[in-house]
Short mmCIF file of C-alpha atoms and ligand atoms in Angstrom, two decimals:
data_model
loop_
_atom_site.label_atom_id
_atom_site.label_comp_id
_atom_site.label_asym_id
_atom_site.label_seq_id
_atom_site.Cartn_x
_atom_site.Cartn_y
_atom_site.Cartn_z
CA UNK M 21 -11.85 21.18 1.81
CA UNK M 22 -13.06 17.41 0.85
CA UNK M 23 -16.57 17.26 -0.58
CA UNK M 24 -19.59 16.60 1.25
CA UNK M 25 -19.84 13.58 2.57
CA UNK M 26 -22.79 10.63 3.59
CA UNK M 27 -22.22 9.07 7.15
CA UNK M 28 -22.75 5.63 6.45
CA UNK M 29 -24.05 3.09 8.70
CA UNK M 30 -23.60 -0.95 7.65
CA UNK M 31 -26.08 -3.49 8.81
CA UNK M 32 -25.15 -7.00 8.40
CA UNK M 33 -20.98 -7.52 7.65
CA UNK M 34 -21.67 -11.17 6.75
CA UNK M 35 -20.21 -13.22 2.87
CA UNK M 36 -21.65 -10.33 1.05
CA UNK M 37 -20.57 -7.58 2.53
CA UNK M 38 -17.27 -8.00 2.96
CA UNK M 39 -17.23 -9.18 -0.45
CA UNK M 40 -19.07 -6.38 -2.28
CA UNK M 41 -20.52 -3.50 0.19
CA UNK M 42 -17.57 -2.97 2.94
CA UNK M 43 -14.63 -2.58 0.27
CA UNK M 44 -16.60 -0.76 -2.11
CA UNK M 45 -17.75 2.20 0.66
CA UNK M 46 -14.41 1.84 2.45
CA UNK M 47 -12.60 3.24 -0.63
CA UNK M 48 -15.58 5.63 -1.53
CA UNK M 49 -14.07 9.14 -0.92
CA UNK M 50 -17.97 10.66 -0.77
CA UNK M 51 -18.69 7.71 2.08
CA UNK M 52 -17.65 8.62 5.43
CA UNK M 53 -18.56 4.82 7.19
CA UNK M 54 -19.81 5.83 10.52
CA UNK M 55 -20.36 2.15 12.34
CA UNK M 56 -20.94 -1.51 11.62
CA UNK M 57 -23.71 -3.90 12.99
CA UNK M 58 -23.97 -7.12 13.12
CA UNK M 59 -25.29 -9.87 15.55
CA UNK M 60 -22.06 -11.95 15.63
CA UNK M 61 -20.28 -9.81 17.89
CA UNK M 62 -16.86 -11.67 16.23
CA UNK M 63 -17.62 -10.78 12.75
CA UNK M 64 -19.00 -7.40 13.96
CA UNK M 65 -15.23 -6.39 15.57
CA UNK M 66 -13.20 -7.82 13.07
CA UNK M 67 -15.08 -6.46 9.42
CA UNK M 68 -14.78 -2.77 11.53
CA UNK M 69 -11.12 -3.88 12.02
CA UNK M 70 -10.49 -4.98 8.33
CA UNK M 71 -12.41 -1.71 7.12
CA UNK M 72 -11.43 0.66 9.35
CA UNK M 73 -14.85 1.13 10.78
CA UNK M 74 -14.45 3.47 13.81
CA UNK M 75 -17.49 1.89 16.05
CA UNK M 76 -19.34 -1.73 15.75
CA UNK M 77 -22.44 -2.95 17.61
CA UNK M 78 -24.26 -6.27 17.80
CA UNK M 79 -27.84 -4.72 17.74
CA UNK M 80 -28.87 -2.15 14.95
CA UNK M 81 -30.14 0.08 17.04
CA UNK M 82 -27.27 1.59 18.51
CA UNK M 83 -25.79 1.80 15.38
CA UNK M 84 -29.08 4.19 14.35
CA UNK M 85 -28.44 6.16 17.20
CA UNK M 86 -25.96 7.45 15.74
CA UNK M 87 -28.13 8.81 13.34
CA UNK M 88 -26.74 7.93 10.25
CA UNK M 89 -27.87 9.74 6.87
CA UNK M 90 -27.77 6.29 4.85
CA UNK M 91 -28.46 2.23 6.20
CA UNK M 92 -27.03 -0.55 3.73
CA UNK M 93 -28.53 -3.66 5.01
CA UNK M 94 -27.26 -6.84 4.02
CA UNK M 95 -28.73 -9.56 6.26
CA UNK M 96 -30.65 -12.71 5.82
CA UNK M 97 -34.10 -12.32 3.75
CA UNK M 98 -36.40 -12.94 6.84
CA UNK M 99 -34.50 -10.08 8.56
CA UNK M 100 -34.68 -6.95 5.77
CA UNK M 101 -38.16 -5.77 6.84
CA UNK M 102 -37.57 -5.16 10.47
CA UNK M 103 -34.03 -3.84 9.90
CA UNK M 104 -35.70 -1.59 6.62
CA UNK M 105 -38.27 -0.02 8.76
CA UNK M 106 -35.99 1.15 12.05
CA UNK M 107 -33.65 2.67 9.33
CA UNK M 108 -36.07 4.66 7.72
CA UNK M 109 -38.05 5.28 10.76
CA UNK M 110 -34.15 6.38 11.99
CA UNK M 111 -34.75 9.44 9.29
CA UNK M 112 -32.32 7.47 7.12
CA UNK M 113 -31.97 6.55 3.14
CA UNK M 114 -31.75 2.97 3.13
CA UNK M 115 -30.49 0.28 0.65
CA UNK M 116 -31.53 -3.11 0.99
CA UNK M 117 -29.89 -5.99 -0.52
CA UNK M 118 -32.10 -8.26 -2.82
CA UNK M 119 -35.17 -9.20 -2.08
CA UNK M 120 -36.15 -5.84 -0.29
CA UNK M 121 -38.74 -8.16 1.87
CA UNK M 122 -40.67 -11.30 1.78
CA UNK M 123 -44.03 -10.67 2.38
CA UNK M 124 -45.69 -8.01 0.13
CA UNK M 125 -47.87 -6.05 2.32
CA UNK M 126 -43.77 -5.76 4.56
CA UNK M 127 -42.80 -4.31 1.10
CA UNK M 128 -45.78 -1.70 0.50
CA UNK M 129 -44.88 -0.54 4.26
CA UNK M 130 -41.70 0.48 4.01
CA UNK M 131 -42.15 1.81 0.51
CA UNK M 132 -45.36 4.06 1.98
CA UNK M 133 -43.10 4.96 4.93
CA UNK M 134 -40.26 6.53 2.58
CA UNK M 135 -42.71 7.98 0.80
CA UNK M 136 -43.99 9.66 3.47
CA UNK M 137 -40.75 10.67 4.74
CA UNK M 138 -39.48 11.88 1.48
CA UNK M 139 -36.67 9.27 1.86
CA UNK M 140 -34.88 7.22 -0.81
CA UNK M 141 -35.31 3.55 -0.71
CA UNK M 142 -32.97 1.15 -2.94
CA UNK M 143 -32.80 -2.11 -3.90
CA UNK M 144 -29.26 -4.01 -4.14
CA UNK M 145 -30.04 -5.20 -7.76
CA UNK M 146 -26.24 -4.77 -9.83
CA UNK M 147 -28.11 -5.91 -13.23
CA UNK M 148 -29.82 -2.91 -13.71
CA UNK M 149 -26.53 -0.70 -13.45
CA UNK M 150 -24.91 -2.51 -16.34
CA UNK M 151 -24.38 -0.51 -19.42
CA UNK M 152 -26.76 -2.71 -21.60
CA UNK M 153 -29.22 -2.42 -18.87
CA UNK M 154 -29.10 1.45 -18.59
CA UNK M 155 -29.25 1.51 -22.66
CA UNK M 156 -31.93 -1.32 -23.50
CA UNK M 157 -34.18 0.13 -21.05
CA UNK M 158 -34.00 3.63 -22.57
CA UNK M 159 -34.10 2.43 -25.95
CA UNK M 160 -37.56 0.59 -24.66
CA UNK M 161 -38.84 4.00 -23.25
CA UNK M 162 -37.90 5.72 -26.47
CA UNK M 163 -40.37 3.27 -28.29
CA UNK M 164 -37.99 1.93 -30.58
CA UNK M 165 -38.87 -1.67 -29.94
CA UNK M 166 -42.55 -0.46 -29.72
CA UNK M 167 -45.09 -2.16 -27.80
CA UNK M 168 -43.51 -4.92 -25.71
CA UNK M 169 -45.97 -8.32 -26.46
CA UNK M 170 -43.59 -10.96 -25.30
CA UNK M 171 -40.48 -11.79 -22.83
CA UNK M 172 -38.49 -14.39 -21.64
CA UNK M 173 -35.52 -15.29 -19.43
CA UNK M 174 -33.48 -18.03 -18.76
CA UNK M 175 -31.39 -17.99 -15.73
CA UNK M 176 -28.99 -20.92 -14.38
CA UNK M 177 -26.90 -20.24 -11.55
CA UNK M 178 -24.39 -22.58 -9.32
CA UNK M 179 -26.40 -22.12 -5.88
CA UNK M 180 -27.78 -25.94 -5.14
CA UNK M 181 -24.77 -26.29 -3.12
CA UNK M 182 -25.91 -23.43 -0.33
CA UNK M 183 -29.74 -24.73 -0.58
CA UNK M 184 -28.14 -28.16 1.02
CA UNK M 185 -26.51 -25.78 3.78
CA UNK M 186 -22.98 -26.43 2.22
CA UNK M 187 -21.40 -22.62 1.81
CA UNK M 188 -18.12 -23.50 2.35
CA UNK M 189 -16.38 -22.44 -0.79
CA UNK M 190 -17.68 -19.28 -0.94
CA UNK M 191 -15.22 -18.56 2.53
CA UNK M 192 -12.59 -19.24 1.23
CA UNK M 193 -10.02 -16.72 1.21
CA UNK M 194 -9.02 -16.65 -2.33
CA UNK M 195 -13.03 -15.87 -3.07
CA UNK M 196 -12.61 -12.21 -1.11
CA UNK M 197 -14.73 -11.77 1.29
CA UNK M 198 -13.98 -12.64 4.96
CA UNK M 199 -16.25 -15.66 5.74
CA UNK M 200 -19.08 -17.58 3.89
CA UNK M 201 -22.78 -17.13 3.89
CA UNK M 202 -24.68 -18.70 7.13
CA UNK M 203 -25.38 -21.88 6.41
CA UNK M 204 -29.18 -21.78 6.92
CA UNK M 205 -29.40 -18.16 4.84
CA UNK M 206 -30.43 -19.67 1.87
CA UNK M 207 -31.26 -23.35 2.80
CA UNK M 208 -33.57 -22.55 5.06
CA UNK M 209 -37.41 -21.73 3.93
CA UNK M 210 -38.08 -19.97 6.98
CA UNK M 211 -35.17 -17.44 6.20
CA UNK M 212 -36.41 -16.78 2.91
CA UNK M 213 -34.25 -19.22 1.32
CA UNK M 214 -34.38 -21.18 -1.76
CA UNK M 215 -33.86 -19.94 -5.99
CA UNK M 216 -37.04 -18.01 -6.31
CA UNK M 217 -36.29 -15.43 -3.28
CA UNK M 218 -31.96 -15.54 -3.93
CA UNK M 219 -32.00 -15.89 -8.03
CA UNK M 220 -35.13 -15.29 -9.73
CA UNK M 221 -35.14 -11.86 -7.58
CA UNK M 222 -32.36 -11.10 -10.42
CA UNK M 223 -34.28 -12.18 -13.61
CA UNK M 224 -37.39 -10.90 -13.00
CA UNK M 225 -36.52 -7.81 -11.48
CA UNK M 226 -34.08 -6.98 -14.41
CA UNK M 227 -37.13 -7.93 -16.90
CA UNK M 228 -39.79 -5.65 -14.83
CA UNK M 229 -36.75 -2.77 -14.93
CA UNK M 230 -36.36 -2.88 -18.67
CA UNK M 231 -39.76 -3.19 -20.04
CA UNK M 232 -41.69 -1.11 -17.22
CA UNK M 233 -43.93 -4.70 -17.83
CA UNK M 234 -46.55 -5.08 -14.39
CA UNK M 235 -47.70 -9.13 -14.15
CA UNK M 236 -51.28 -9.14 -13.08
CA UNK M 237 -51.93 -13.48 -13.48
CA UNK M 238 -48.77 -15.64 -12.51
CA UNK M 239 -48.81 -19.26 -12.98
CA UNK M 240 -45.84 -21.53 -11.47
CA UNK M 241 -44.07 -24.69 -10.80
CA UNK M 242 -41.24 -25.56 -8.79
CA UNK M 243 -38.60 -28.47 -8.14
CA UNK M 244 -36.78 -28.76 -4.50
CA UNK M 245 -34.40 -31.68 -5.34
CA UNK M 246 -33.22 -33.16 -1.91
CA UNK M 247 -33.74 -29.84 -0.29
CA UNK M 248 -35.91 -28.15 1.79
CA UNK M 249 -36.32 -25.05 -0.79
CA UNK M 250 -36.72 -24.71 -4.51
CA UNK M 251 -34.12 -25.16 -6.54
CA UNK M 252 -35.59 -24.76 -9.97
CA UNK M 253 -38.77 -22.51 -11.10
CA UNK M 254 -41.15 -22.09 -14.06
CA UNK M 255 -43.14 -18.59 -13.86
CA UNK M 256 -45.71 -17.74 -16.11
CA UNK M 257 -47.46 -14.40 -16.45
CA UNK M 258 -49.37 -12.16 -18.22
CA UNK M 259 -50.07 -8.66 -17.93
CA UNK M 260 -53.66 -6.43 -17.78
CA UNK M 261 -52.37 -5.28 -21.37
CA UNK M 262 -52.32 -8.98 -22.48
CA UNK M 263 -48.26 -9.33 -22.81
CA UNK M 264 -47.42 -12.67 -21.51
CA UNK M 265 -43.62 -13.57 -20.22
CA UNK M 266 -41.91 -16.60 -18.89
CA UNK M 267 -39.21 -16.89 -16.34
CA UNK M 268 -37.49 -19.50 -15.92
CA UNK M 269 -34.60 -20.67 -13.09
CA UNK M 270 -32.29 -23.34 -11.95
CA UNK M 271 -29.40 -23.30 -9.22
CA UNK M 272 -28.19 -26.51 -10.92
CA UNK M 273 -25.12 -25.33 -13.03
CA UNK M 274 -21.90 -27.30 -11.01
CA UNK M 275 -19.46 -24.98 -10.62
CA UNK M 276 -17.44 -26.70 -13.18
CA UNK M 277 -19.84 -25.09 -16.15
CA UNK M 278 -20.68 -21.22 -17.06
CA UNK M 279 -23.92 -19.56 -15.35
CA UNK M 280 -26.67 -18.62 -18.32
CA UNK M 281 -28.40 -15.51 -17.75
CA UNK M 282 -30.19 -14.87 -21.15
CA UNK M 283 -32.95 -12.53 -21.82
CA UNK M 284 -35.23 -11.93 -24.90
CA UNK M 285 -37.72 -9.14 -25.38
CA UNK M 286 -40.37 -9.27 -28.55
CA UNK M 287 -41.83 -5.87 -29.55
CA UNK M 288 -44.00 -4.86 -32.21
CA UNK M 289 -41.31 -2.94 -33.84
CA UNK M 290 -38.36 -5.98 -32.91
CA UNK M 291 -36.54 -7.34 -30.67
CA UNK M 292 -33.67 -7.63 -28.52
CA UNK M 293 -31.33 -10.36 -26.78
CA UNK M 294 -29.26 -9.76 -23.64
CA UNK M 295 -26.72 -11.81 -22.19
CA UNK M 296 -25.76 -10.64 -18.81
CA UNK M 297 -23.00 -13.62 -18.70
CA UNK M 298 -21.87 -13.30 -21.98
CA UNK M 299 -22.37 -9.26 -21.90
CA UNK M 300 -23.60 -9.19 -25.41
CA UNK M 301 -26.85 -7.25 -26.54
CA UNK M 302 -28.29 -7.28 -30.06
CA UNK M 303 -31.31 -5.59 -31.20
CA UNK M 304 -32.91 -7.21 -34.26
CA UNK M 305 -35.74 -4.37 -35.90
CA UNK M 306 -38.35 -5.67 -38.27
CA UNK M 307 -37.23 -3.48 -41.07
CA UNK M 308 -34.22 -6.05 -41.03
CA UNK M 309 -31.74 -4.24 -39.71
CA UNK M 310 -29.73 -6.00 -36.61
CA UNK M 311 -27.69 -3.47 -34.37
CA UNK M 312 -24.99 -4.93 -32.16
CA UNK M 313 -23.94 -3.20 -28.83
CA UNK M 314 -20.24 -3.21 -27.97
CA UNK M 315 -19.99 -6.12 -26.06
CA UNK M 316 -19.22 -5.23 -22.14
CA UNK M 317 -15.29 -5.07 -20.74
CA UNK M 318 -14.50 -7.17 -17.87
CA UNK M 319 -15.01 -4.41 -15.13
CA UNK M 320 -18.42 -3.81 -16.47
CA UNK M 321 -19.71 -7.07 -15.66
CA UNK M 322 -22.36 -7.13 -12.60
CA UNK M 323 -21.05 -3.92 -10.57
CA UNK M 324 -22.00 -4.92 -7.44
CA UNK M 325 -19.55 -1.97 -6.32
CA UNK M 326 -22.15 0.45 -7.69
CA UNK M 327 -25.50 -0.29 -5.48
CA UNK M 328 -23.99 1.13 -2.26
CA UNK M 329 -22.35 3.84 -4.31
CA UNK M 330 -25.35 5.03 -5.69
CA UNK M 331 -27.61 4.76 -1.96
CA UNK M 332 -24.46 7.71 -0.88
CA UNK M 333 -25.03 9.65 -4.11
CA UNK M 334 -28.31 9.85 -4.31
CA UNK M 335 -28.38 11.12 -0.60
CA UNK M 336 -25.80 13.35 -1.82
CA UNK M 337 -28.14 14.87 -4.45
CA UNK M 338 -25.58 13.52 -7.57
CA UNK M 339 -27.99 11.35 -9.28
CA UNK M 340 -31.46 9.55 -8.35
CA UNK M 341 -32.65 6.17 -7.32
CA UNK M 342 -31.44 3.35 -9.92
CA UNK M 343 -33.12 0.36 -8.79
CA UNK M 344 -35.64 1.61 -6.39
CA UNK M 345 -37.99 0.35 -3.67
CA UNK M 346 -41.03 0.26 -5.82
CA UNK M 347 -39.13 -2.39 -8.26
CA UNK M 348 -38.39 -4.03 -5.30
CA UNK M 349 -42.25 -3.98 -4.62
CA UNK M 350 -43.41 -5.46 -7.91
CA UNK M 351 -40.76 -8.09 -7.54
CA UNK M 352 -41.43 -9.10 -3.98
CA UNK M 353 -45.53 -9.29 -5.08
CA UNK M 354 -44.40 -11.33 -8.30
CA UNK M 355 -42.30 -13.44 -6.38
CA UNK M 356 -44.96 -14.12 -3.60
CA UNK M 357 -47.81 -14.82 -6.23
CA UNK M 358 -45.43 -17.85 -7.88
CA UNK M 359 -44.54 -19.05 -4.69
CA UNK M 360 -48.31 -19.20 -4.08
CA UNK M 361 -49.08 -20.61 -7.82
CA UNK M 362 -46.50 -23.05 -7.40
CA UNK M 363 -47.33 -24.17 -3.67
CA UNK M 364 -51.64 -24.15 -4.49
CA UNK M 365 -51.29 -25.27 -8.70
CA UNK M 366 -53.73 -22.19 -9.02
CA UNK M 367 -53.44 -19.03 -11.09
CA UNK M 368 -52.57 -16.20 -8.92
CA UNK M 369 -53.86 -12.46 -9.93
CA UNK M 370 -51.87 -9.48 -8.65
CA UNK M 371 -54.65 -6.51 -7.95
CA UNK M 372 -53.49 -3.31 -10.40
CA UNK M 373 -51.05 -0.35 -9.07
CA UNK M 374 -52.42 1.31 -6.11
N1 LIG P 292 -26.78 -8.30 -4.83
C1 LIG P 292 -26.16 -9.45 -4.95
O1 LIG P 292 -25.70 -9.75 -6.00
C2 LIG P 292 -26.06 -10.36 -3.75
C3 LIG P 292 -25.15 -11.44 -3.74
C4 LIG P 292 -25.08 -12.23 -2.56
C5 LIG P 292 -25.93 -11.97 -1.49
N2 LIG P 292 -26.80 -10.93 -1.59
C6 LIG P 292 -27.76 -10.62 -0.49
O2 LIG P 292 -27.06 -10.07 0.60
C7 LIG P 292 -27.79 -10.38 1.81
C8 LIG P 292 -26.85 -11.01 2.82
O3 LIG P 292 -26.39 -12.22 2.29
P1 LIG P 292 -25.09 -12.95 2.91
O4 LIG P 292 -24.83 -14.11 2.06
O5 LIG P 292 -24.04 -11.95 3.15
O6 LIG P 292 -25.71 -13.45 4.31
P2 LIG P 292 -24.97 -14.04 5.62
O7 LIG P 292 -25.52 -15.36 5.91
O8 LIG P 292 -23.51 -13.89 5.46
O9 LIG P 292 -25.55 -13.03 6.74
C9 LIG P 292 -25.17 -11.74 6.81
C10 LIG P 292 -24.90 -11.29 8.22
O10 LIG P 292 -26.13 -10.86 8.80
C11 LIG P 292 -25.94 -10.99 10.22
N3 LIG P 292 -27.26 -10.82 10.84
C12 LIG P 292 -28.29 -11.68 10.84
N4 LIG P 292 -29.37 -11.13 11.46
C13 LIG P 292 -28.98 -9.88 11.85
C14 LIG P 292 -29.63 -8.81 12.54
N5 LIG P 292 -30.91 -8.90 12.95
N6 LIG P 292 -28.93 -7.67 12.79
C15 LIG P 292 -27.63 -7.57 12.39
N7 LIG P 292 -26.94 -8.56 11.73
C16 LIG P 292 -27.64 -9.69 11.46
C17 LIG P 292 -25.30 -12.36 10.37
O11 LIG P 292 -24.63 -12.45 11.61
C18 LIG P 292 -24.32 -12.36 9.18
O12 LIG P 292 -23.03 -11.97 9.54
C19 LIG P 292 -28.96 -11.29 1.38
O13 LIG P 292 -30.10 -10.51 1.16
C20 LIG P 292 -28.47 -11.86 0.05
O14 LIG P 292 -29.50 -12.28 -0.81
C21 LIG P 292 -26.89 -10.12 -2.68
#
């Protein structure tokens, strides 16, 4: 007698999804994928074709009346709050790729509304499921590095090309999934488009999950190139504590060149590097002793396989949130304060945990 299963419902079978979510549940044993939605009624028949996804609608909604015990949405950034709130207001679990929302007070919503419903919310981060991730942050919690006084990240991506609208290579067949991102997902300011809301949702997000750090004064700049969204950003902030941290972003790297995703967190005890690209982590302690992490293997490099995985086995009781929807909070409100910095030159505050 198989195991008990989640009945899964998929919002959104777009580049990412058939890419990362679709194969990943599809070949899940403890997913059971119930139905499909998505508004291209094309895409919608033929992902529930190429995954074997017995029914497929064009509006979420009859895909909720099914009543589905988990929601993975993976849609455009202007369209997660909507689609967020029917789910959970559907009596489901819900994971929602990155950023969870746009607009904070969206964000405190839904994460009130699970809450209140006892629900689990998740975030579609893969950073914070790496092994270096999961160990770093512990060894953070443990004290070891002591009190965390300074960060920093540096993350360059290859993205400029979808800010100008031009996805194409990302369809192609030999990159996996079934078709390319909408061209207006992430060019578009008015879907949430642009480095700050696609990338630095990453960096910061992985910085906030492995030093428990809350920004209270952001400061920012940004660069938009020849598009009509920011390409590169410069975030300053400092917490109530007085720890101060800079992120910094660019979507300039051609494809020709390696991403940089680089990390560095001071303590008062020491303090560690992390390369997500490189999958290296050292810890360097102020009694002079440096300890070096086993560098990653190539299947443990960004597990994007693992965020819809854990959304089932957390319903399933196997193991709790990972990257949950009050990290997607603090990162939607941190991301919203340096668009504001960047857009006014003025110092944005962030009022305390409520
Ligand atoms: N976690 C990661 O590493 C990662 C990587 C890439 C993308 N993403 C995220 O995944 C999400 C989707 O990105 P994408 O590139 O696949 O987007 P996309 O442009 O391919 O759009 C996804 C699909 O959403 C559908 N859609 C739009 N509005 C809808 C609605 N109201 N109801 C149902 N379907 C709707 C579109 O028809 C499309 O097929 C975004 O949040 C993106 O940031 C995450």
């Amino acid at each position: 007698m198989p195991g008990k299963r989640a009945r899964v419902g998929v919002i959104g079978a777009g580049w990412w999804s058939t890419f990362a979510h679709l194969p990943s549940l599809s070949s899940y044993p403890e997913a059971e994928l119930i139905g499909l939605a998505d508004a291209n009624p094309e895409k919608a028949a033929q992902a529930a074709e190429r995954f074997g996804v017995p029914r497929y609608f064009t509006d979420h909604r009859d895909l909720l009346a099914l009543n589905p015990d988990v929601v993975l949405i993976a849609t455009p950034h202007d369209t997660h709050y909507q689609l967020g709130k029917d789910a959970l207001l559907a009596g489901a679990d819900v994971m929602i790729e990155k950023p969870m929302v746009v607009d904070p007070a969206h964000g405190r919503e839904l994460v009130a509304i699970a809450r209140e419903r006892a629900l689990a919310l998740h975030v579609g981060y893969p950073y914070p499921y790496m092994r270096h991730s999961r160990l770093l942050r512990n060894l953070i919690e443990s004290g070891d590095l002591g009190d965390i006084l300074f960060v920093s990240s540096l993350f360059a991506t290859s993205v400029l090309s979808f800010y100008r609208g031009d996805t194409a290579y990302a369809g192609e067949p030999e990159a996996g999934a079934m078709w390319a991102p909408g061209t207006s997902t992430y060019s578009d300011p008015a879907h949430g488009g642009g480095q700050m809301l696609t990338q630095v949702t990453h960096s910061s997000s992985l910085l906030f999950f492995l030093t428990g750090l809350r920004p209270a004064d952001i400061q920012a700049f940004t660069g938009n190139l020849d598009t009509k969204v920011d390409v590169w950003d410069a975030v300053n902030f400092r917490t109530e504590s007085g720890a101060c941290g800079s992120v910094a972003s660019t979507g300039t790297v051609p494809n020709t060149q390696k991403v940089i995703e680089e990390y560095r967190i001071f303590g008062s005890k020491g303090h560690a590097a992390l390369d997500t690209s490189k999958g290296t982590l050292e810890i360097f302690f102020n009694d002079g002793t440096i300890r070096k992490e086993t560098p990653l293997k190539e299947n443990e490099f960004y597990p994007m396989h693992l965020t819809s995985r854990q959304l089932v086995d957390t319903y399933l009781g196997k193991s709790p949130v990972h990257a949950s929807g009050d990290l997607g909070l603090l990162t939607v409100e941190f991301l919203a304060a340096a668009i504001e910095s960047a857009r006014t030159g003025q110092v944005v505050h962030l009022p305390g945990e409520a």
